[in-house]
Amino acid sequence: MKVTEVREMTDEQLLSTLKEFKSELFALRFRHETGQLDNPMQINLLKKDIARVKTIIRERNLDA
């Protein structure tokens, strides 16, 4: 997910996206531990997306 896409989202969309990403990260970690994950780099990419969303949320909170 690109930063421009994240910045266009509303606060509610950001929070729901963050929740979805966290549940997806849990699922990926579980699949990785059981040996069913084909591409372990997905975990790193998802962590970066979570960080992007959290950064935008934090920026908006500081501006308010």
XYZ file of N, CA and C in Angstrom:
192
model
N 0.846 -1.164 0.000
C 0.000 0.000 0.000
C 0.899 1.237 0.000
N 0.565 2.194 -0.837
C 1.383 3.392 -0.955
C 0.934 4.454 0.039
N 1.840 5.368 0.347
C 1.561 6.415 1.328
C 0.433 7.317 0.846
N 0.377 7.593 -0.456
C -0.685 8.451 -0.972
C -2.051 7.815 -0.771
N -2.123 6.496 -0.917
C -3.386 5.797 -0.676
C -3.791 5.902 0.787
N -2.820 5.796 1.675
C -3.105 5.847 3.114
C -3.558 7.253 3.499
N -2.918 8.275 2.956
C -3.268 9.650 3.305
C -4.669 10.035 2.832
N -5.173 9.391 1.801
C -6.508 9.692 1.280
C -7.616 9.083 2.128
N -7.283 8.151 3.005
C -8.286 7.478 3.829
C -8.768 8.377 4.963
N -9.987 8.108 5.409
C -10.513 8.817 6.572
C -9.989 8.131 7.829
N -10.226 8.758 8.970
C -9.754 8.188 10.238
C -10.372 6.823 10.515
N -11.666 6.681 10.218
C -12.338 5.407 10.455
C -11.780 4.319 9.546
N -11.502 4.688 8.300
C -10.929 3.723 7.369
C -9.532 3.299 7.819
N -8.761 4.251 8.331
C -7.417 3.929 8.814
C -7.472 2.931 9.964
N -8.379 3.171 10.898
C -8.491 2.270 12.048
C -8.954 0.878 11.635
N -9.900 0.804 10.707
C -10.359 -0.508 10.255
C -9.273 -1.218 9.452
N -8.523 -0.457 8.655
C -7.416 -1.049 7.894
C -6.342 -1.574 8.831
N -6.042 -0.814 9.869
C -5.054 -1.244 10.847
C -5.489 -2.542 11.524
N -6.753 -2.622 11.862
C -7.279 -3.827 12.495
C -7.169 -5.031 11.556
N -7.487 -4.814 10.274
C -7.387 -5.892 9.288
C -5.931 -6.345 9.116
N -5.020 -5.376 9.048
C -3.605 -5.701 8.871
C -3.073 -6.505 10.046
N -3.477 -6.133 11.247
C -2.999 -6.851 12.426
C -3.509 -8.285 12.452
N -4.767 -8.493 12.075
C -5.291 -9.859 12.048
C -4.631 -10.664 10.933
N -4.344 -10.016 9.810
C -3.654 -10.694 8.722
C -2.220 -11.057 9.121
N -1.570 -10.166 9.868
C -0.219 -10.449 10.349
C -0.214 -11.662 11.274
N -1.213 -11.746 12.141
C -1.323 -12.904 13.022
C -1.462 -14.186 12.211
N -2.304 -14.139 11.182
C -2.516 -15.316 10.348
C -1.244 -15.706 9.601
N -0.518 -14.704 9.099
C 0.722 -14.991 8.385
C 1.769 -15.605 9.312
N 1.876 -15.074 10.516
C 2.833 -15.631 11.482
C 2.486 -17.073 11.833
N 1.210 -17.322 11.981
C 0.759 -18.681 12.295
C 1.094 -19.628 11.150
N 0.814 -19.192 9.914
C 1.126 -20.016 8.747
C 2.634 -20.225 8.607
N 3.412 -19.218 8.964
C 4.864 -19.336 8.878
C 5.384 -20.376 9.869
N 4.850 -20.356 11.063
C 5.293 -21.306 12.084
C 4.903 -22.745 11.747
N 3.790 -22.909 11.044
C 3.365 -24.262 10.688
C 3.967 -24.717 9.366
N 4.731 -23.839 8.725
C 5.416 -24.205 7.488
C 4.554 -24.113 6.248
N 3.435 -23.412 6.316
C 2.527 -23.314 5.181
C 2.686 -22.015 4.397
N 3.568 -21.143 4.837
C 3.734 -19.850 4.169
C 4.774 -19.978 3.061
N 4.378 -19.616 1.835
C 5.278 -19.741 0.700
C 6.309 -18.618 0.653
N 5.889 -17.398 0.958
C 6.777 -16.244 0.843
C 6.859 -15.525 2.195
N 7.901 -15.759 2.976
C 8.032 -15.120 4.289
C 8.199 -13.593 4.211
N 8.541 -13.064 3.045
C 8.692 -11.610 2.898
C 7.350 -10.891 3.049
N 6.250 -11.618 2.912
C 4.931 -11.013 3.104
C 4.800 -10.437 4.505
N 5.416 -11.085 5.472
C 5.349 -10.615 6.855
C 6.015 -9.251 6.967
N 7.195 -9.095 6.381
C 7.905 -7.814 6.443
C 7.136 -6.714 5.724
N 6.560 -7.023 4.572
C 5.792 -6.028 3.831
C 4.564 -5.576 4.628
N 3.923 -6.528 5.276
C 2.743 -6.195 6.066
C 3.113 -5.351 7.284
N 4.257 -5.654 7.902
C 4.714 -4.842 9.037
C 4.958 -3.399 8.602
N 5.504 -3.210 7.415
C 5.755 -1.864 6.908
C 4.451 -1.135 6.626
N 3.453 -1.860 6.101
C 2.148 -1.244 5.877
C 1.507 -0.814 7.194
N 1.645 -1.649 8.226
C 1.117 -1.304 9.542
C 1.800 -0.047 10.071
N 3.108 0.032 9.889
C 3.854 1.207 10.341
C 3.400 2.462 9.596
N 3.135 2.338 8.299
C 2.655 3.490 7.526
C 1.324 4.000 8.067
N 0.415 3.067 8.312
C -0.907 3.453 8.806
C -0.790 4.097 10.180
N 0.009 3.508 11.053
C 0.181 4.064 12.394
C 0.818 5.448 12.346
N 1.743 5.661 11.425
C 2.397 6.957 11.291
C 1.396 8.029 10.878
N 0.534 7.714 9.921
C -0.467 8.684 9.469
C -1.451 8.986 10.593
N -1.853 7.966 11.339
C -2.769 8.184 12.470
C -2.113 9.106 13.492
N -0.861 8.862 13.786
C -0.130 9.679 14.759
C 0.016 11.122 14.268
N 0.324 11.311 12.988
C 0.433 12.661 12.437
C -0.883 13.417 12.569
N -1.988 12.740 12.289
C -3.294 13.400 12.382
C -3.637 13.741 13.835
N -3.242 12.897 14.772
C -3.508 13.175 16.177
C -2.692 14.375 16.656
N -1.475 14.514 16.175
C -0.642 15.643 16.576
C -1.139 16.954 15.967
N -1.703 16.896 14.773
C -2.229 18.099 14.131
C -3.509 18.591 14.797
N -4.268 17.680 15.385
C -5.549 18.064 15.984
C -5.390 18.776 17.307
